[in-house]
PDB file of C-alpha atoms in Angstrom:
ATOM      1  CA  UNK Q 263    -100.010  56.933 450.393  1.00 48.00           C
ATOM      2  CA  UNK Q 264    -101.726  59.432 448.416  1.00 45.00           C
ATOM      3  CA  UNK Q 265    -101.559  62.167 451.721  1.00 48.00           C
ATOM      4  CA  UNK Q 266     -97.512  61.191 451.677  1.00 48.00           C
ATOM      5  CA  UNK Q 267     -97.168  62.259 447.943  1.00 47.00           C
ATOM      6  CA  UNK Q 268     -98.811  65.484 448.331  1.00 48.00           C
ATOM      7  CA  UNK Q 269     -97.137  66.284 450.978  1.00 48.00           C
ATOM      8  CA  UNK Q 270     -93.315  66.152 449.418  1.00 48.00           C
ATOM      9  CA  UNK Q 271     -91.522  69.040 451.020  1.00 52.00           C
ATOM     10  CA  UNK Q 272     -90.495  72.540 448.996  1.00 50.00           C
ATOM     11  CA  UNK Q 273     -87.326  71.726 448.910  1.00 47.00           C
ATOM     12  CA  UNK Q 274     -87.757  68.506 446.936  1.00 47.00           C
ATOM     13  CA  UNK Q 275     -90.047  70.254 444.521  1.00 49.00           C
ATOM     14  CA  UNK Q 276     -87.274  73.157 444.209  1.00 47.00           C
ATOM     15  CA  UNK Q 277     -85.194  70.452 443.350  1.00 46.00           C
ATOM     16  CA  UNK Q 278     -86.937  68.797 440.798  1.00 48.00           C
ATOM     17  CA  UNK Q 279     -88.110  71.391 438.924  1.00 49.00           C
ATOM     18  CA  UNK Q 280     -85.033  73.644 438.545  1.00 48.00           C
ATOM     19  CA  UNK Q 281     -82.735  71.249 436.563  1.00 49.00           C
ATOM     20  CA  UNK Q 282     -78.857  72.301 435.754  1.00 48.00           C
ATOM     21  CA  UNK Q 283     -79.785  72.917 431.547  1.00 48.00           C
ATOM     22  CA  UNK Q 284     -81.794  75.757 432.882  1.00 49.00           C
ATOM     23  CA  UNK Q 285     -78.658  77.637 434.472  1.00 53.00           C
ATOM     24  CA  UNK Q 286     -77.209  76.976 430.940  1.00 61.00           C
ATOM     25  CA  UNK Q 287     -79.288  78.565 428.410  1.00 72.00           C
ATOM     26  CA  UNK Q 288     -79.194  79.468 424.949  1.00 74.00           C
ATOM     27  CA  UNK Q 289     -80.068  83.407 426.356  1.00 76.00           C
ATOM     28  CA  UNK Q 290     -77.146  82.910 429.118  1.00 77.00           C
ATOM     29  CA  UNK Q 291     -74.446  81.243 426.558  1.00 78.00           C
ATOM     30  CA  UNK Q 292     -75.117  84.320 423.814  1.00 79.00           C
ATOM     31  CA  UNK Q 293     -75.113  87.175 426.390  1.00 81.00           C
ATOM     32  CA  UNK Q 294     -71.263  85.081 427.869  1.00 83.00           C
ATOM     33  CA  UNK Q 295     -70.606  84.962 424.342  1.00 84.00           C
ATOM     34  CA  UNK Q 296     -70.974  88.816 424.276  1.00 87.00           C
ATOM     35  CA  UNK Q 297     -69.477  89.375 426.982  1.00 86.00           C
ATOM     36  CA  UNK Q 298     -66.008  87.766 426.268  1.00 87.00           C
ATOM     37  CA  UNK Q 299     -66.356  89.549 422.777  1.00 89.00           C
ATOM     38  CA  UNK Q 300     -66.271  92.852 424.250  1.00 90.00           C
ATOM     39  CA  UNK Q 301     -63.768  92.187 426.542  1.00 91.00           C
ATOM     40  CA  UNK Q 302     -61.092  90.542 423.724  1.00 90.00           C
ATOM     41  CA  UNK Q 303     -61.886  93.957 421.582  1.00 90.00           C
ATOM     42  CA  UNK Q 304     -61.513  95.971 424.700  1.00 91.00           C
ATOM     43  CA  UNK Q 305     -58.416  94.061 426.046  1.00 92.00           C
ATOM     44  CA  UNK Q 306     -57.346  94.526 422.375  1.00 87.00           C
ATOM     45  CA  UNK Q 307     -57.546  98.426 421.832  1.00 87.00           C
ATOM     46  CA  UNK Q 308     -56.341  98.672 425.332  1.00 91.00           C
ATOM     47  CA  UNK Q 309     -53.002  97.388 424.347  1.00 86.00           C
ATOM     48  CA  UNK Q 310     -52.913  98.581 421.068  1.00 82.00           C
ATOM     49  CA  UNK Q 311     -53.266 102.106 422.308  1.00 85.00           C
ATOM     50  CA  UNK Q 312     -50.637 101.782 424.978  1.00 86.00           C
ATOM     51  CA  UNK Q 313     -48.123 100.192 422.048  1.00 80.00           C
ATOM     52  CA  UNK Q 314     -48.852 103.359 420.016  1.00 76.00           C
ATOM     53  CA  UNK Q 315     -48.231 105.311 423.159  1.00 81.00           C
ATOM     54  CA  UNK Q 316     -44.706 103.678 424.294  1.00 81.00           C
ATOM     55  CA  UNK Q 317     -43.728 103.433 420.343  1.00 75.00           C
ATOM     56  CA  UNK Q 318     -44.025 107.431 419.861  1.00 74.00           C
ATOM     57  CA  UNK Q 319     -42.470 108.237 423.197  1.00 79.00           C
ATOM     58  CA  UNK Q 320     -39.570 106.217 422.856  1.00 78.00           C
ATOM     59  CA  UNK Q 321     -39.078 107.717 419.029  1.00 72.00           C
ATOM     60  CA  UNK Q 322     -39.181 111.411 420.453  1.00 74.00           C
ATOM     61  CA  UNK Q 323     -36.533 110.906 423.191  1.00 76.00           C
ATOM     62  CA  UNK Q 324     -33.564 113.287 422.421  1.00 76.00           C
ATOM     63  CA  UNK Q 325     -30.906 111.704 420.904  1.00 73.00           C
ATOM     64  CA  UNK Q 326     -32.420 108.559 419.915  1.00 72.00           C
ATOM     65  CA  UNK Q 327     -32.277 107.894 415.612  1.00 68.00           C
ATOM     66  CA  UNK Q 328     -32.304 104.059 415.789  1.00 68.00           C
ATOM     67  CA  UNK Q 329     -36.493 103.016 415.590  1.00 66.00           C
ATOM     68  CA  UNK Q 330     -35.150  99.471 414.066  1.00 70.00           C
ATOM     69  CA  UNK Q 331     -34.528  98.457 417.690  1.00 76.00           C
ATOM     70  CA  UNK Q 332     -38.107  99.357 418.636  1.00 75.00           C
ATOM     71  CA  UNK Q 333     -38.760  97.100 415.830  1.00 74.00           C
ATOM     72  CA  UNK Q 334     -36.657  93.957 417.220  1.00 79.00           C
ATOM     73  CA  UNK Q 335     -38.206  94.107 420.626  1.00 80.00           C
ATOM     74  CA  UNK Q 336     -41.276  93.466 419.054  1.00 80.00           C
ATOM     75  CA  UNK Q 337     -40.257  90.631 416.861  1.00 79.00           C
ATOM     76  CA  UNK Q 338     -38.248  89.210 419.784  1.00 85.00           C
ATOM     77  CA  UNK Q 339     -41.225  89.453 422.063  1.00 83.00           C
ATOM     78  CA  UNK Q 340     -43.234  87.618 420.166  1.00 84.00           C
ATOM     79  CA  UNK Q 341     -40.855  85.162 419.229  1.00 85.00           C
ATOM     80  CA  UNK Q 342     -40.411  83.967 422.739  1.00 87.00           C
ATOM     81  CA  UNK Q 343     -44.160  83.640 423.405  1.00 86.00           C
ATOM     82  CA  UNK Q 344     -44.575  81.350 420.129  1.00 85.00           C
ATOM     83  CA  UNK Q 345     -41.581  79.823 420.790  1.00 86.00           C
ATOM     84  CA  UNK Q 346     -43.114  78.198 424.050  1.00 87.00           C
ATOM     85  CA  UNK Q 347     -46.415  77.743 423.069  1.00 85.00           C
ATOM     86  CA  UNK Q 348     -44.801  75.494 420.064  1.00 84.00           C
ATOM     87  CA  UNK Q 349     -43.337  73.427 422.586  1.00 83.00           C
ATOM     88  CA  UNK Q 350     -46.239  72.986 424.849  1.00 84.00           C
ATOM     89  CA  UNK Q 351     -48.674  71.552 421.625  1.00 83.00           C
ATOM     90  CA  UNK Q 352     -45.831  70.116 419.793  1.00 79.00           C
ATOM     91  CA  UNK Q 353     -47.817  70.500 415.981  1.00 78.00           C
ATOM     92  CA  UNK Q 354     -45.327  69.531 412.902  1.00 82.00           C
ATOM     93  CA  UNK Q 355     -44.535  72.113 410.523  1.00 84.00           C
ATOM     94  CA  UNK Q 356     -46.852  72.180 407.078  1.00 86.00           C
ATOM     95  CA  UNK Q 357     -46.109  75.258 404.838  1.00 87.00           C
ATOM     96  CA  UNK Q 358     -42.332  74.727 403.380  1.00 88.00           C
ATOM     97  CA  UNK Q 359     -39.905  77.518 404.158  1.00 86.00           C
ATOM     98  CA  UNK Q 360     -39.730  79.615 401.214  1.00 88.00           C
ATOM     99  CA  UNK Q 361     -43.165  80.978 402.215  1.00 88.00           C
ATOM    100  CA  UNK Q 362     -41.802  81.919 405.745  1.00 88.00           C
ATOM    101  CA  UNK Q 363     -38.511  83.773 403.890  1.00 89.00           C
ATOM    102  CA  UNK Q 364     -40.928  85.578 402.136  1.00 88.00           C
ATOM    103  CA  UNK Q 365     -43.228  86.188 405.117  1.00 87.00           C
ATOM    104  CA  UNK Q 366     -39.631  87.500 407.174  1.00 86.00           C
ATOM    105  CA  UNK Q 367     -38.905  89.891 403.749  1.00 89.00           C
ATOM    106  CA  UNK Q 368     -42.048  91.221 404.389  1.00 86.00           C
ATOM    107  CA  UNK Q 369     -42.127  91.154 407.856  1.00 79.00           C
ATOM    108  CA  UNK Q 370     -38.599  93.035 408.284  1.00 81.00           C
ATOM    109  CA  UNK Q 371     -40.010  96.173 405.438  1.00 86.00           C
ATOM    110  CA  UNK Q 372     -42.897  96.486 407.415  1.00 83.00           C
ATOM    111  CA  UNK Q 373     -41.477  97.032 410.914  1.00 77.00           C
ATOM    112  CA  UNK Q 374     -38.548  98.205 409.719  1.00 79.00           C
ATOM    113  CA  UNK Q 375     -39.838 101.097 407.168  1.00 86.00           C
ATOM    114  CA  UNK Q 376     -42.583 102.019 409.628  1.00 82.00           C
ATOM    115  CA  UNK Q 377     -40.341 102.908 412.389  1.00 78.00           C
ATOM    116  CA  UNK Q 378     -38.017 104.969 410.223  1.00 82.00           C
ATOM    117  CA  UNK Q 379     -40.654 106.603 408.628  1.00 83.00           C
ATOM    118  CA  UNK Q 380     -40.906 108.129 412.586  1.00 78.00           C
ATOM    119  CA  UNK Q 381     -37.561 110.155 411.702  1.00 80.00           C
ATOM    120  CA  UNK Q 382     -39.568 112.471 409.411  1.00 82.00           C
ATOM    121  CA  UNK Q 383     -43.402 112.385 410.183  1.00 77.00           C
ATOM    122  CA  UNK Q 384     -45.404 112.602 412.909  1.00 75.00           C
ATOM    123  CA  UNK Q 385     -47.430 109.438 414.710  1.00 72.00           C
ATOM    124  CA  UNK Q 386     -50.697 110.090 413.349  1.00 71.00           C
ATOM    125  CA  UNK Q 387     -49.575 110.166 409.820  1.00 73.00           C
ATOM    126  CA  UNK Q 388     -47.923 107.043 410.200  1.00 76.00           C
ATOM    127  CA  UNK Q 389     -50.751 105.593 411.976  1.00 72.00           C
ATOM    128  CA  UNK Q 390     -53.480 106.709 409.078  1.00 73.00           C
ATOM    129  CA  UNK Q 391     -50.931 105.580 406.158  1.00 74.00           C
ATOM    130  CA  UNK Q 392     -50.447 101.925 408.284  1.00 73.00           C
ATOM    131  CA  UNK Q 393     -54.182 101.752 408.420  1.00 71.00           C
ATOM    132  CA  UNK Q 394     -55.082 102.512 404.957  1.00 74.00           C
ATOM    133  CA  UNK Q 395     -53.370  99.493 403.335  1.00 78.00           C
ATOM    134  CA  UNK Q 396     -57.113  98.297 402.015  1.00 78.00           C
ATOM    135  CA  UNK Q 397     -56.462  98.708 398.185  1.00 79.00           C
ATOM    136  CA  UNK Q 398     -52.715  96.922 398.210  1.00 83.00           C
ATOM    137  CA  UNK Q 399     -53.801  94.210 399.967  1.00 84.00           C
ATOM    138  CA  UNK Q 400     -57.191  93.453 397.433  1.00 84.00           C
ATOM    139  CA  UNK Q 401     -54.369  93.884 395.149  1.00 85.00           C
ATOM    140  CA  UNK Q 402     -52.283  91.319 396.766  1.00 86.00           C
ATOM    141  CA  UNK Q 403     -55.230  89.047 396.936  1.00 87.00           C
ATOM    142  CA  UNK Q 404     -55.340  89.396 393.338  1.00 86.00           C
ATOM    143  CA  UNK Q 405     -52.253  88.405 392.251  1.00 84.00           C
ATOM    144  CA  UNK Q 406     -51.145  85.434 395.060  1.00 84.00           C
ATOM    145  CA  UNK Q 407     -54.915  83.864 395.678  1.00 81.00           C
ATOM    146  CA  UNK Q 408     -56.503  84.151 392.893  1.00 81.00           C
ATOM    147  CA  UNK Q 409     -59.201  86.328 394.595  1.00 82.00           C
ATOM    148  CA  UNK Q 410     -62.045  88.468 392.715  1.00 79.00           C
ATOM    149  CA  UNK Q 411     -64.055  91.227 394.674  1.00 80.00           C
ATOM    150  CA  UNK Q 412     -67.262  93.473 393.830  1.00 83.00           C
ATOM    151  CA  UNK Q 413     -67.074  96.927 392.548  1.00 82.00           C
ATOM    152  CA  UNK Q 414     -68.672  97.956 395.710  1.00 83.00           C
ATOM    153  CA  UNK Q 415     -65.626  96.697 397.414  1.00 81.00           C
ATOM    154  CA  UNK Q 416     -62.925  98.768 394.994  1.00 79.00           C
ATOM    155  CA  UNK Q 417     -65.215 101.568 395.454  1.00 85.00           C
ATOM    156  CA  UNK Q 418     -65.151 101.809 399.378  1.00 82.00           C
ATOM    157  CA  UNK Q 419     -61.016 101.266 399.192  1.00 78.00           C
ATOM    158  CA  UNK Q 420     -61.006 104.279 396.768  1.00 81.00           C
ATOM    159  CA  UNK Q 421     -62.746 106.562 399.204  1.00 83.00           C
ATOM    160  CA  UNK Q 422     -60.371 105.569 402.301  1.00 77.00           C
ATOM    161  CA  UNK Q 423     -57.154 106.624 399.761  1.00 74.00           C
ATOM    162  CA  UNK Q 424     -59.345 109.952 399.458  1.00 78.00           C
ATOM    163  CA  UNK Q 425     -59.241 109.979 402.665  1.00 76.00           C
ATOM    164  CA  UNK Q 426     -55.507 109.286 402.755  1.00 70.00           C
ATOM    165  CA  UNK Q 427     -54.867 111.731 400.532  1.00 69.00           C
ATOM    166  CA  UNK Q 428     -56.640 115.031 402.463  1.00 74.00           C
ATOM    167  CA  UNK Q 429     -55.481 113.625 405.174  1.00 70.00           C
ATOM    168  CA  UNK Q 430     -51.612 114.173 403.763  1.00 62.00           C
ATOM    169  CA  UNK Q 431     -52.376 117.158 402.476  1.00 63.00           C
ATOM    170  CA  UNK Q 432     -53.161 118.902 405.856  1.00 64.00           C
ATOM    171  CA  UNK Q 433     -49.925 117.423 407.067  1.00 56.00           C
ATOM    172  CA  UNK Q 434     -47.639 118.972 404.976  1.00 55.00           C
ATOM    173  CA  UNK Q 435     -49.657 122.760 405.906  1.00 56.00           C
ATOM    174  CA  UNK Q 436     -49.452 122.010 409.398  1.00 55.00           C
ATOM    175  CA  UNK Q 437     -45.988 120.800 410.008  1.00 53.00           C
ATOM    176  CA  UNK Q 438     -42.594 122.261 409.514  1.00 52.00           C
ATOM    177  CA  UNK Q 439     -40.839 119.199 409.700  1.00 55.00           C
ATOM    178  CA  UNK Q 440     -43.070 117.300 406.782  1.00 60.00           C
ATOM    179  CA  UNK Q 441     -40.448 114.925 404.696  1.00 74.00           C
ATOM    180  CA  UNK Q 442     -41.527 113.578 401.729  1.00 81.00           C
ATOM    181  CA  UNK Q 443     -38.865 110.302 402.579  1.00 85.00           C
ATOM    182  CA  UNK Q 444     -41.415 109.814 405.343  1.00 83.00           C
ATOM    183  CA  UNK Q 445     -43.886 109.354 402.743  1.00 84.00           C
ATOM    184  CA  UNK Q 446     -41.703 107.355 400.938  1.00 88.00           C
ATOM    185  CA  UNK Q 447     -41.090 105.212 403.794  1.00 88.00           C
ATOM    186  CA  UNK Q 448     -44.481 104.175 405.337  1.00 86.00           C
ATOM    187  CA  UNK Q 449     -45.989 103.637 401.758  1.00 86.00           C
ATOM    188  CA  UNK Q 450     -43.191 100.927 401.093  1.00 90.00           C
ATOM    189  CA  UNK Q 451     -44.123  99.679 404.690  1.00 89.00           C
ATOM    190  CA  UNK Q 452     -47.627  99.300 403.646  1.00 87.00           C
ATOM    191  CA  UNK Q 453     -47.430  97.615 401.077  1.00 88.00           C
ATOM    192  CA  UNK Q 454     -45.643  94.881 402.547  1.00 89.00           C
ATOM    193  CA  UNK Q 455     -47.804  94.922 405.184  1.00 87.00           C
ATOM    194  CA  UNK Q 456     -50.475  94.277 402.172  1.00 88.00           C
ATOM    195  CA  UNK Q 457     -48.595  91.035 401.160  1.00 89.00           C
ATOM    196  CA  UNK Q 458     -48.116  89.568 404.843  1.00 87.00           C
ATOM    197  CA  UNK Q 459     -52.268  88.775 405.534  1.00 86.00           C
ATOM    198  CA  UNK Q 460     -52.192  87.156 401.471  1.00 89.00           C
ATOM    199  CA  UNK Q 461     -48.947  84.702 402.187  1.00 88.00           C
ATOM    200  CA  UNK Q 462     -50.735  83.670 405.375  1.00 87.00           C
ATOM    201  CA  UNK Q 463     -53.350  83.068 403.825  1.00 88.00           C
ATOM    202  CA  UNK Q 464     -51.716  81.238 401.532  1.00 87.00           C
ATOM    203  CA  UNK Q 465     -49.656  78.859 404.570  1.00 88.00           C
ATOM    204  CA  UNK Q 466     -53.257  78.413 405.968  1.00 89.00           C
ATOM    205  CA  UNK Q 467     -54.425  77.029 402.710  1.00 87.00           C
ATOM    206  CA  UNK Q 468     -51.768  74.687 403.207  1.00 87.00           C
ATOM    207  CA  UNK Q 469     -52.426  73.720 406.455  1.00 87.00           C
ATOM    208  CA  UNK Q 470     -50.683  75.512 408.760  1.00 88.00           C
ATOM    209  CA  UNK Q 471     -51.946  77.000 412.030  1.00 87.00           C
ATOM    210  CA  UNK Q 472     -51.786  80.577 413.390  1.00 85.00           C
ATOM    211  CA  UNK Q 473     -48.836  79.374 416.229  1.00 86.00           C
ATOM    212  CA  UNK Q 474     -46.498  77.681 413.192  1.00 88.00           C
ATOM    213  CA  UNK Q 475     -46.492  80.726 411.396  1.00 86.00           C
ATOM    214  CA  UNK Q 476     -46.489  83.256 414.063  1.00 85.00           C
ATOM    215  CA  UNK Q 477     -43.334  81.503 415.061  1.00 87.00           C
ATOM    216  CA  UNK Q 478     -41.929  80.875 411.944  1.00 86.00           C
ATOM    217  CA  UNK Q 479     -42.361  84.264 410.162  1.00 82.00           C
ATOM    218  CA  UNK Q 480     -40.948  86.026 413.685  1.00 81.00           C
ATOM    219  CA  UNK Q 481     -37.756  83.151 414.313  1.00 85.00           C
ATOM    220  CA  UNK Q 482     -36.575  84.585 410.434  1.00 84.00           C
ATOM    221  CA  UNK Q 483     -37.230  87.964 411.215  1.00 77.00           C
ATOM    222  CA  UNK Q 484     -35.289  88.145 414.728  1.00 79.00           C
ATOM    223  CA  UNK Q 485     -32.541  86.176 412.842  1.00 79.00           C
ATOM    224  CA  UNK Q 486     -32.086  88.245 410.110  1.00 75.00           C
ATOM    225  CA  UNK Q 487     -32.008  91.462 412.252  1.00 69.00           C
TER     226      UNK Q 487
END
């Protein structure tokens, strides 16, 4: 008996000592983890770049004046996509609807303003004005939830205005075509930008989940335009 138990074959001890929790480690689930990370933020600037892209070649095509319809084609896009995920989970509505108008208001100015502010500056500006919304929306957080940040925090969203500001200023040396209603128009974009993160914030404080107000917020939009 004793020569039949030292004499189990390699395969059997292969067996036993390479159990399935060892294909599933902590090491192999954190470097996965990483892995899908960088591929969301890749997958992410990926598309964001190509949106950019396709959004300033379509505003410099001769003849064309009307960015609101850029504008729709988003909202109506994503619209669609909500609309059947909605139906696939089914999940009630929490937030009530006068946070939704508000969210379309803000919504519309944001899309709306943005693309019109194409008519008289270049893409870049708009892109550094759309980007540099940090101060409005601490505001914002001020004012609808109640929210109270460090000095550090006002500090670093006072530099990126600097920023903002030089950056402007080169704009207007460097370009014939520099309208100050193009300023006019992406700041007012901005800051309703800042206000759309705060009143989801708000419907999430509520209970509401990212596919009711995605599709709520977009239906009002796409109606109203």
């Amino acid at each position: 008996m004793a020569s039949k138990a030292k004499s189990s074959s390699p395969l059997l001890t292969h067996i036993k000592t390479s159990s399935p929790t060892d294909e599933n480690s902590p090491e192999d689930a954190e470097k996965k983890d990483i892995q899908g990370f960088l591929l969301v933020v890749g997958l992410y600037f990926l598309f964001f770049t190509m949106h950019n892209y396709l959004q300033e070649l379509i505003s410099k095509q001769e003849g064309f004046h009307n960015n609101l319809i850029v504008g729709f084609a988003e909202v109506l896009g994503v619209t669609s996509f909500s609309f059947v995920e909605r139906l696939s989970k089914k999940e009630p509505r929490k937030s009530p609807l006068r946070i939704y108008i508000l969210l379309t208001i803000c919504l519309m100015a944001s899309s709306g303003l943005s693309n019109q502010a194409l008519n008289y500056l270049n893409f870049p500006t708009k892109v550094i004005f759309r980007s540099c919304k940090l101060i409005p929306t601490m505001f914002m957080a001020v004012v609808i939830n109640g929210r109270a940040f460090p000095p550090a925090e006002y500090l670093t969203g006072l530099a990126v205005c600097a920023g903002l500001i030089l950056f402007t200023l080169a704009d207007v040396t460097s370009l014939d075509s520099f309208d100050p209603r193009g300023i006019v128009l992406v700041s007012l974009s901005t800051i309703a930008d800042s206000i759309l993160p705060n009143l989801q914030e708000k419907a999430y404080s509520l209970g509401s989940s990212r596919l009711e107000i995605t599709f709520y917020s977009n239906i009002y939009t796409l109606c109203w335009m």
